[in-house]
Tab-separated table of C-alpha atoms and ligand atoms in Angstrom:
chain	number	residue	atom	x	y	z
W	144	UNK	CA	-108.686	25.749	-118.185
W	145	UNK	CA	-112.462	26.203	-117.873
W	146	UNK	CA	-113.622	28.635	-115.602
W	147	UNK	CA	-116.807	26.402	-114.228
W	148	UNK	CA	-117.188	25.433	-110.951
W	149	UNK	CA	-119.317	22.428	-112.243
W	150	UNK	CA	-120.196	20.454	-108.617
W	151	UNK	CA	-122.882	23.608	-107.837
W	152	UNK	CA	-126.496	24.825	-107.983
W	153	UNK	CA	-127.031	27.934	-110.775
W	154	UNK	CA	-129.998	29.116	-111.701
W	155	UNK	CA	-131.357	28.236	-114.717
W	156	UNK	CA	-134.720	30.018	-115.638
W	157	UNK	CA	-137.713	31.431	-113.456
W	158	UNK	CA	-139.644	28.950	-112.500
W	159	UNK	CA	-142.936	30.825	-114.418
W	160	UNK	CA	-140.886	30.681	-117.860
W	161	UNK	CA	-141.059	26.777	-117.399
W	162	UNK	CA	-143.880	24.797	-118.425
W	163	UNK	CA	-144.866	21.983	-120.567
W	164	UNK	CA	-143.320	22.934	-123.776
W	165	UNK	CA	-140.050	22.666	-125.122
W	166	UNK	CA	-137.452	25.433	-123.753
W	167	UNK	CA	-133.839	25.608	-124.618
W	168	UNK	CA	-131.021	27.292	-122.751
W	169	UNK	CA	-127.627	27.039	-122.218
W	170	UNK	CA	-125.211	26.846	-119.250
W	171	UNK	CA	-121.627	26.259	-118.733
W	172	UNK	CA	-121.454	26.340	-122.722
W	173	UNK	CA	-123.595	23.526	-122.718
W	174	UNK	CA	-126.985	23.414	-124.284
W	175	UNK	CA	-130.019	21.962	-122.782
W	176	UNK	CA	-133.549	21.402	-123.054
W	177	UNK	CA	-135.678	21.868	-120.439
W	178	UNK	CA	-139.596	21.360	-119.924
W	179	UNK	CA	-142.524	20.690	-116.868
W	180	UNK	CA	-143.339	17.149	-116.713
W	181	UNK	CA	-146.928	15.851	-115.730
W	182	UNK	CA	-145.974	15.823	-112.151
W	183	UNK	CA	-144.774	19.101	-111.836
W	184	UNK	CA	-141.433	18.331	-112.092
W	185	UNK	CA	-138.840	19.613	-114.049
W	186	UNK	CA	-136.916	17.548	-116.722
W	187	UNK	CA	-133.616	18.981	-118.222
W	188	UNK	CA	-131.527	16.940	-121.066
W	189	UNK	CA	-128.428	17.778	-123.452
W	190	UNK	CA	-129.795	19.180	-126.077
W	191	UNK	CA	-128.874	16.940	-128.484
W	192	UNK	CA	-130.408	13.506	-130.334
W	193	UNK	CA	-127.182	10.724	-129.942
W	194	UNK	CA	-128.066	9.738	-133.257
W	195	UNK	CA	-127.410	12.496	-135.600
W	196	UNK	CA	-126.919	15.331	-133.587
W	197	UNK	CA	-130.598	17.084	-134.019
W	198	UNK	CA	-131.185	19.055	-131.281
W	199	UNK	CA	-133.861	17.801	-129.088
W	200	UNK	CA	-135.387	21.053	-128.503
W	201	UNK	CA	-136.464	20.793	-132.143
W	202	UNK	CA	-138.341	17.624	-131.397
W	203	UNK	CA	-142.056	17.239	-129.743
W	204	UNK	CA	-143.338	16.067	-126.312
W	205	UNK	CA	-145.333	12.938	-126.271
W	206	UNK	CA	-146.784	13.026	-122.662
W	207	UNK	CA	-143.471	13.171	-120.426
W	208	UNK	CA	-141.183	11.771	-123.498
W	209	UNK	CA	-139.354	13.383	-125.842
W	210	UNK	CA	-139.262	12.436	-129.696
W	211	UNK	CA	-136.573	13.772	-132.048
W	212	UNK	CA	-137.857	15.767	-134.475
W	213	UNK	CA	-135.063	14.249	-137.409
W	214	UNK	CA	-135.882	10.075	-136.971
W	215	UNK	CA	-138.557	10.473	-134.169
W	216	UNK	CA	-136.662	8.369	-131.447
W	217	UNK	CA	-137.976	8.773	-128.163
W	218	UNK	CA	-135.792	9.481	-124.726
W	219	UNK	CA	-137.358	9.611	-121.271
W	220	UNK	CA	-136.308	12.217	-118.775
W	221	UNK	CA	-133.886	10.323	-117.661
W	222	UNK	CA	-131.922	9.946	-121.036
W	223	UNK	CA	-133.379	6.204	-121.608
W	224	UNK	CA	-133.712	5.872	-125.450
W	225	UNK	CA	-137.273	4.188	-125.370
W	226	UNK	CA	-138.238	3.592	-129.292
W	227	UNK	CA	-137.146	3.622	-132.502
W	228	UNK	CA	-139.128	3.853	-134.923
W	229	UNK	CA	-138.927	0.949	-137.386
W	230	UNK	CA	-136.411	-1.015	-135.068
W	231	UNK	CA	-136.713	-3.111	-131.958
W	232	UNK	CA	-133.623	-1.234	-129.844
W	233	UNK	CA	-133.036	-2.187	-126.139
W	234	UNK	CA	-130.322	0.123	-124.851
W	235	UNK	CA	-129.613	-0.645	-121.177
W	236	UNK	CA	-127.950	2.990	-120.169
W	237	UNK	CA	-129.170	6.309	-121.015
W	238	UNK	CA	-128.024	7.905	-124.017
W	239	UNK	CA	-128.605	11.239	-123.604
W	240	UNK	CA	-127.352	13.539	-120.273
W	241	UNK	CA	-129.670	14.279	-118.049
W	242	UNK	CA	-129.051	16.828	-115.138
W	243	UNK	CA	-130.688	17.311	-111.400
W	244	UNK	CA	-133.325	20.205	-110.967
W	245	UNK	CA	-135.170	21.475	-108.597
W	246	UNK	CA	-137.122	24.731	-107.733
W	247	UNK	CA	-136.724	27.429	-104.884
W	248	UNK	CA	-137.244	31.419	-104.830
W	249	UNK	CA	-139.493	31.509	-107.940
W	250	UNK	CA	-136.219	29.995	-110.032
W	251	UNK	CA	-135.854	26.458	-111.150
W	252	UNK	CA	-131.602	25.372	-110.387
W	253	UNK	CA	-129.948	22.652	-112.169
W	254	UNK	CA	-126.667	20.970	-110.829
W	255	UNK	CA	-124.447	20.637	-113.929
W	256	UNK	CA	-121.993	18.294	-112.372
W	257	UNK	CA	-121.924	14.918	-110.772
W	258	UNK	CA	-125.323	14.002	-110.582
W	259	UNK	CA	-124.854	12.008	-106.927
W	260	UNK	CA	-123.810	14.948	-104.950
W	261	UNK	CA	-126.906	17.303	-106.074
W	262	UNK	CA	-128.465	17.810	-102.992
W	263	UNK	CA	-130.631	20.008	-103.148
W	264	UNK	CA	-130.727	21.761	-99.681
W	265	UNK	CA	-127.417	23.196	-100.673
W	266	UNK	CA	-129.604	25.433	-102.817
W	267	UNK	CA	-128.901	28.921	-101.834
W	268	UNK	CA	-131.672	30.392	-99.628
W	269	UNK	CA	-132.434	33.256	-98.561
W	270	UNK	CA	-135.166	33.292	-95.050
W	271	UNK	CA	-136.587	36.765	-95.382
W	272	UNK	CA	-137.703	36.099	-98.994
W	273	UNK	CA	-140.302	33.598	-97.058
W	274	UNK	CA	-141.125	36.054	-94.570
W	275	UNK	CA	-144.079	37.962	-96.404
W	276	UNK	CA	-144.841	39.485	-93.033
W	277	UNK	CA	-142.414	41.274	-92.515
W	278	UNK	CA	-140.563	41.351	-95.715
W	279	UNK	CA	-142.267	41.704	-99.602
W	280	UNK	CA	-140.833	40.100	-102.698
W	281	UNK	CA	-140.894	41.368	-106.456
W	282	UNK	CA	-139.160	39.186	-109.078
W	283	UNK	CA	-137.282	41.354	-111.826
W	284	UNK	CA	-135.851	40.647	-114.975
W	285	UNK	CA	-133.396	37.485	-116.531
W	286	UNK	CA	-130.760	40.444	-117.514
W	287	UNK	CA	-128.556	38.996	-120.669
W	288	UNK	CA	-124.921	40.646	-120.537
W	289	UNK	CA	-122.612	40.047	-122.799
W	290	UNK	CA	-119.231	39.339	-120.773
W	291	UNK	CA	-117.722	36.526	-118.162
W	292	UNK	CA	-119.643	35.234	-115.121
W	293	UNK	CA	-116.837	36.385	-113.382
W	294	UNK	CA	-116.421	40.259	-114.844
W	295	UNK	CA	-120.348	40.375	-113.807
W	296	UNK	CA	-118.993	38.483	-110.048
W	297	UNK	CA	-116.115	41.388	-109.707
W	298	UNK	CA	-119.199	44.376	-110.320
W	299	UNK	CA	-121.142	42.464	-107.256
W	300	UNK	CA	-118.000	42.545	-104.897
W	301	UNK	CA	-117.247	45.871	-105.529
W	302	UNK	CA	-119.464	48.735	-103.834
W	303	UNK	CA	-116.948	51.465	-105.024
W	304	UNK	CA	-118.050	51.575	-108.596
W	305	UNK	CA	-121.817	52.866	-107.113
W	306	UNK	CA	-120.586	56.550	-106.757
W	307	UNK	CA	-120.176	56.438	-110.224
W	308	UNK	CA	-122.688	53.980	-112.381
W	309	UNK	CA	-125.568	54.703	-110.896
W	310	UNK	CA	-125.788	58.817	-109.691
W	311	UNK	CA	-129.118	58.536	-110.854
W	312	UNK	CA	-130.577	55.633	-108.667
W	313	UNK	CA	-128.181	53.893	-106.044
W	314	UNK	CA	-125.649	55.892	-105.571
W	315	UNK	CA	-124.500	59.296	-104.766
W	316	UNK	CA	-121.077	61.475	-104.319
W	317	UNK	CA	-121.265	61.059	-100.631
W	318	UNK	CA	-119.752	57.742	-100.533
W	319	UNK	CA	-116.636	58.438	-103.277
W	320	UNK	CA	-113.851	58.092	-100.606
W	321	UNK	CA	-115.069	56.026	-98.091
W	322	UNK	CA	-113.146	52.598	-98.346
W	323	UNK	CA	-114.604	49.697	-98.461
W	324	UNK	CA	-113.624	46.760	-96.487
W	325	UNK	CA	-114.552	43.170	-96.884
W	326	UNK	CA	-114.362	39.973	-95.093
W	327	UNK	CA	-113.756	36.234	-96.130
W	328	UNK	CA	-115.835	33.265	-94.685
W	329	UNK	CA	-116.217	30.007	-95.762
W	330	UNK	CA	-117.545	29.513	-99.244
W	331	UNK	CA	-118.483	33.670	-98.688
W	332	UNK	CA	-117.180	36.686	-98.921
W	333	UNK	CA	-118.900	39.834	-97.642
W	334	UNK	CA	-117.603	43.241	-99.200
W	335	UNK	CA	-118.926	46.194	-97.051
W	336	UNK	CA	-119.194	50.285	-95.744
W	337	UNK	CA	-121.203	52.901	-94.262
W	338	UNK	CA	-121.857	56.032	-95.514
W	339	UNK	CA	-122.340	57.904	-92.477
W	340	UNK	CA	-124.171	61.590	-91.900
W	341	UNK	CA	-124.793	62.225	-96.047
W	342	UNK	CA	-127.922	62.638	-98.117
W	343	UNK	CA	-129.933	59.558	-99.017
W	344	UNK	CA	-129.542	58.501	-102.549
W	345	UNK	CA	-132.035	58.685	-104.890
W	346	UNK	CA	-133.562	55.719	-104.963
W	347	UNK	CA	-134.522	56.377	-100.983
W	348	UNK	CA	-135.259	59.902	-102.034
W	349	UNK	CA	-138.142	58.187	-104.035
W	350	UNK	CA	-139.113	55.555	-101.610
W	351	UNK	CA	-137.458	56.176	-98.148
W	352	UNK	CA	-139.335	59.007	-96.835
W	353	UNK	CA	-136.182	60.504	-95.259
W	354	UNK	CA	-136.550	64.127	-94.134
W	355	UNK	CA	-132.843	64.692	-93.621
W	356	UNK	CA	-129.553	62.865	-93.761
W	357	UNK	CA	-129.058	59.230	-93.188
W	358	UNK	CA	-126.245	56.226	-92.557
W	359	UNK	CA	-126.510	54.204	-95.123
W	360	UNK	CA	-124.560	50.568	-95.661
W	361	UNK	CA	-123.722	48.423	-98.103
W	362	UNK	CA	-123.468	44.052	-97.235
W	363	UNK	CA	-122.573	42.822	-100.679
W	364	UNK	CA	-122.730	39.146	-99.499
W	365	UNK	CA	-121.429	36.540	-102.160
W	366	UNK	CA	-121.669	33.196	-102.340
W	367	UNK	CA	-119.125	31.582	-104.490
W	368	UNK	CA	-119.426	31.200	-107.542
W	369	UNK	CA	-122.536	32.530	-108.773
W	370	UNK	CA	-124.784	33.815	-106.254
W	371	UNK	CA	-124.641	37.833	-104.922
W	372	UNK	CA	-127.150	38.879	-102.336
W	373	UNK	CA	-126.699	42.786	-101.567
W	374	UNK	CA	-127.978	44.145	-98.474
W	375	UNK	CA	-128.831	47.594	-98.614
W	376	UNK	CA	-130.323	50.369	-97.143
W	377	UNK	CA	-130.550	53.717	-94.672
W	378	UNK	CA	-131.659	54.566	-91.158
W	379	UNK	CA	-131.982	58.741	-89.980
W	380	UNK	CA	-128.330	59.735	-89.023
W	381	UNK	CA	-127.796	59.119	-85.104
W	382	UNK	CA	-130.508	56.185	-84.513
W	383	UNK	CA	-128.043	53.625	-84.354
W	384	UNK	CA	-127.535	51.924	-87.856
W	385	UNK	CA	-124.144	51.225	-87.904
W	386	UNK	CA	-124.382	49.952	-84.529
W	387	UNK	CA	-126.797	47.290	-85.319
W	388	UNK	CA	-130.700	48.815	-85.362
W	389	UNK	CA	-132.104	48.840	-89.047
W	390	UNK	CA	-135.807	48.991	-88.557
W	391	UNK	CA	-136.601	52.548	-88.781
W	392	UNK	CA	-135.638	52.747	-91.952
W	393	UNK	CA	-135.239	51.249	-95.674
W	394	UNK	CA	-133.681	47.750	-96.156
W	395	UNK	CA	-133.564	46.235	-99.231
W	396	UNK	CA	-131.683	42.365	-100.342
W	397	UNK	CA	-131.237	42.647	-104.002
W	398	UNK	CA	-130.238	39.320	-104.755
W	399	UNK	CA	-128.512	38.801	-107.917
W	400	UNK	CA	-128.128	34.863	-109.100
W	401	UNK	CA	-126.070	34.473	-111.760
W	402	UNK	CA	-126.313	31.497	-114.719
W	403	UNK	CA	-122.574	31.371	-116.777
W	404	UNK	CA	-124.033	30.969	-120.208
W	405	UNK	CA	-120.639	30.580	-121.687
W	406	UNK	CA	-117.263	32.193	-121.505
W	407	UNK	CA	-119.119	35.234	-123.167
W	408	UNK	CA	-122.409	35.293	-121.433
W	409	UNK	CA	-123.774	35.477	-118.536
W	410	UNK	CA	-127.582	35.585	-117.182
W	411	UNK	CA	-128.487	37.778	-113.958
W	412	UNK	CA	-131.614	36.375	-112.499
W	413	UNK	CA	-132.556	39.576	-109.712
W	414	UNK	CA	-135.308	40.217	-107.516
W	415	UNK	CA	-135.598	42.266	-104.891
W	416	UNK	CA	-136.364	41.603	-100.613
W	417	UNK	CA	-138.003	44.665	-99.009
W	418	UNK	CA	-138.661	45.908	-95.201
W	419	UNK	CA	-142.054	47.297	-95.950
W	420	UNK	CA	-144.855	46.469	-97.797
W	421	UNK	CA	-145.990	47.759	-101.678
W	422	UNK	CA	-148.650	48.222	-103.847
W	423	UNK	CA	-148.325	46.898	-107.908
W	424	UNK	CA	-147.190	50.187	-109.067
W	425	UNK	CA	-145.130	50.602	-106.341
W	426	UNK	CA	-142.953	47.448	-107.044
W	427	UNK	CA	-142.941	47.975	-110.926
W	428	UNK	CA	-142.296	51.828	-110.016
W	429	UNK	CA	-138.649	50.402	-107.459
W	430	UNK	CA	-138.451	47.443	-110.293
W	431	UNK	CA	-137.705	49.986	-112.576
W	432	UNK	CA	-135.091	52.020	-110.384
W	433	UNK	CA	-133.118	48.582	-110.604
W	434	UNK	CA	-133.790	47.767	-114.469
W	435	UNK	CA	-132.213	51.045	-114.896
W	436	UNK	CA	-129.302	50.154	-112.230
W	437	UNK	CA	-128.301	46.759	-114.207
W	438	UNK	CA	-128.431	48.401	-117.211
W	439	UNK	CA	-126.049	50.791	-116.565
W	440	UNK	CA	-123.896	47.611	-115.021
W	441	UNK	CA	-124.728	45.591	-118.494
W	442	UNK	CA	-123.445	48.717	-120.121
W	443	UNK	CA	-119.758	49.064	-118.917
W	444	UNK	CA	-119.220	45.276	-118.470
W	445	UNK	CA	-120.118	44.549	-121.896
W	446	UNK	CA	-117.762	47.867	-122.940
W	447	UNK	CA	-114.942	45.740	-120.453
W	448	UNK	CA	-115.663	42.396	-122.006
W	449	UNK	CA	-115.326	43.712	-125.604
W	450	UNK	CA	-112.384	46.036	-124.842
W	451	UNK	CA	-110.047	42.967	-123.170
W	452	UNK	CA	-111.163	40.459	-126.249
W	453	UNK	CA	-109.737	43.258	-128.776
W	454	UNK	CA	-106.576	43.652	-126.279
W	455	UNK	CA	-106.032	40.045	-126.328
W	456	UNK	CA	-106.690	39.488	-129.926
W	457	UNK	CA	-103.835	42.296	-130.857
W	458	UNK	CA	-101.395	41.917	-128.458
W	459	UNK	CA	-102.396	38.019	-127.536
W	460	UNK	CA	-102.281	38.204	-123.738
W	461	UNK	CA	-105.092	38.566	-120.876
W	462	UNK	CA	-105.531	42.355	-120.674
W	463	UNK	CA	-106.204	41.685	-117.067
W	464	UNK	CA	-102.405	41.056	-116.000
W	465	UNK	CA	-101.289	44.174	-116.409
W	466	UNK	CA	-103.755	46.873	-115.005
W	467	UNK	CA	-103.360	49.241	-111.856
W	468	UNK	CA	-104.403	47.141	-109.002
W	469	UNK	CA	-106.354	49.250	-106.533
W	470	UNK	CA	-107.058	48.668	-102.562
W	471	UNK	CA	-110.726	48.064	-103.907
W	472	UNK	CA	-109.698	44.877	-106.174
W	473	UNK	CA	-108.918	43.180	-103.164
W	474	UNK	CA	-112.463	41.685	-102.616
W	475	UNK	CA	-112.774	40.873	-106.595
W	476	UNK	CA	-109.391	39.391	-106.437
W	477	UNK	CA	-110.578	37.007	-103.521
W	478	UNK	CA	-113.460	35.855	-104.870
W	479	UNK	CA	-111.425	34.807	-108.361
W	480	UNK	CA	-108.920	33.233	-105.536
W	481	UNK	CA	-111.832	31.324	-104.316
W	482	UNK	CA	-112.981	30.353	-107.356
W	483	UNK	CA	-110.209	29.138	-108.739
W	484	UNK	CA	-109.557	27.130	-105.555
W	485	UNK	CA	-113.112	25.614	-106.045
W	486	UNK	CA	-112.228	24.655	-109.510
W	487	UNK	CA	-108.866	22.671	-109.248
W	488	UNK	CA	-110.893	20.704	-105.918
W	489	UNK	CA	-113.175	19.536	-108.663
W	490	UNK	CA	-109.932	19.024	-110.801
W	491	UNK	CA	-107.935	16.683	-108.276
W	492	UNK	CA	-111.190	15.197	-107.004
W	493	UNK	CA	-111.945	14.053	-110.870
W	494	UNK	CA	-108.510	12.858	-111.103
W	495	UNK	CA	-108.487	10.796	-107.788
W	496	UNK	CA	-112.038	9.339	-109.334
W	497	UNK	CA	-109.973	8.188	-112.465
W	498	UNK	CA	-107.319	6.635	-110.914
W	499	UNK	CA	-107.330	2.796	-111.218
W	500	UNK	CA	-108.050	1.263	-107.638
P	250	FE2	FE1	-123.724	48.208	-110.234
């Protein structure tokens, strides 16, 4: 069984990589092309000609249309075959698949499932990202990583494995033992702790200001299936953090939104939300801090990923079954719970859709 939740919004590209040439990419295993229409608009298609197969993202744009670079015919964005050359052809239904888009938080999303229930004010949002009063923006990096959506989905519900990926930036020895404890909400789950009374890591270090030691939390807030927002940050030790006052001090939403390439890929779209304002080098200079952070995250899942194919390929089983299971596997183990529940709704629903009336 697939592991795609299909009926949902993922992101597909930065809206800056998308303009009016031919772009291809692939999601849920199936490849697209993608390009900015004359309106401003985004058009997304299979990427592939119904008549021999060519891929369309081989072809050429004619204005809004798209010709096939193999026999030259000619689709509109909506899939409509509109010439062949040599042939008077009237086809009445579209030929190729054409799927929903539309733009928010400097990404363009595209709905890979049934086309009439892509609304899109289901888009995840996000409303300090649009308060640039209060709150700056910096857009980071479409990180490639070579594993599951849902091996990359386990790393973003799991705040224990900070003490030890990332000494150097987010993380720090001070917050080894302290549990973490989560909480499940509809279509969310939100995986947290505080670090109380420790040094601030060194990411705050750099760009905190803190003179002595802080309580720092951790909000890892995800959205099923794709979508991890982490709230982050520290306050001065004693000022009331953990009781609910975090504006004396550093907060930071790294939101992570994740496109499943295929069952071997995955693409994390971040950017960070700040509490204070920055200069250029300043955001480049706490852009980096995270490049380095995701990195080190790309690093071990990829290690994971490889490391259970080469289990399953000798032995022939899921290399997942049988490992320790750890009071800190109980968020990642709800979220797969909640995925999978997501995915057999789609299941019966398609069924029930089959079914002759
Ligand atoms: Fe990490």
């Amino acid at each position: 069984m697939s592991d795609f939740v299909r009926n949902t919004w993922y992101p597909l590209a930065w809206t800056r990589e998308i303009g009016p040439a031919l772009n291809k990419r692939r999601v849920l295993g199936d490849d697209l092309v993608v390009y900015r229409k004359s309106d401003g608009s985004v058009a997304a298609l299979e990427d592939t000609c119904p008549h021999r197969l060519a891929p369309l993202s081989l072809g050429k744009l004619k204005g809004d249309l798209l010709e096939c670079g193999y026999h030259g015919l000619t689709f509109d964005c909506s899939g409509h075959c509109v010439r062949v050359p040599g042939q008077k052809i009237t086809v009445a239904r579209p030929v190729v698949r054409s799927y929903p888009v539309a733009e928010r938080m400097g990404l363009c999303w595209i709905w890979m499932g049934e086309p009439g229930l892509a609304d899109p004010a289901l888009i995840f949002d996000l409303p300090q990202y649009h308060d640039r009063e209060n709150w700056s923006v910096a857009e980071g990096d479409a990180l490639q990583i070579g594993t599951h959506y849902l091996e990359l989905a386990d790393n973003l519900c799991d705040p224990a494995h900070v003490s030890f990926v990332h000494l150097s930036t987010l993380g720090n020895a001070a917050s080894e033992d302290v549990p973490v404890q989560y909480d499940k909400l509809p279509g969310k789950l939100v995986t947290w702790r505080w670090i109380v009374d420790a040094p601030a890591i060194p990411l705050f270090q750099k760009f905190g200001n803190f003179s002595g030691h802080v309580d720092r939390w951790h909000y890892y807030h995800y959205y099923a299936p794709s979508i991890a927002v982490i709230d982050f940050g520290s306050v001065p030790t004693g000022t009331g953090g953990p009781e609910g006052r975090r504006d004396n001090g550093i907060q930071i939403y790294a939101c992570h939104f994740i496109t499943p390439v295929d069952e071997n890929t995955c693409i994390d779209h971040w950017l960070h939300v700040k509490n204070f304002q920055a200069d250029e080098a300043t955001n480049l200079a706490l852009s980096e801090q995270f490049r380095i952070a995701f990195n080190e995250d790309k690093l071990i899942l990829e290690a994971i990923h490889a490391n259970a194919k080469r289990i399953a390929d000798k032995d022939g089983k899921d290399a997942r079954r049988n490992r320790m299971k750890l009071a800190i596997d109980a968020s990642p183990a709800t979220m797969r719970r909640m995925v999978r529940q997501m995915i057999e709704a789609e299941r019966i629903q398609g069924a029930a859709e089959r079914m002759p009336a």
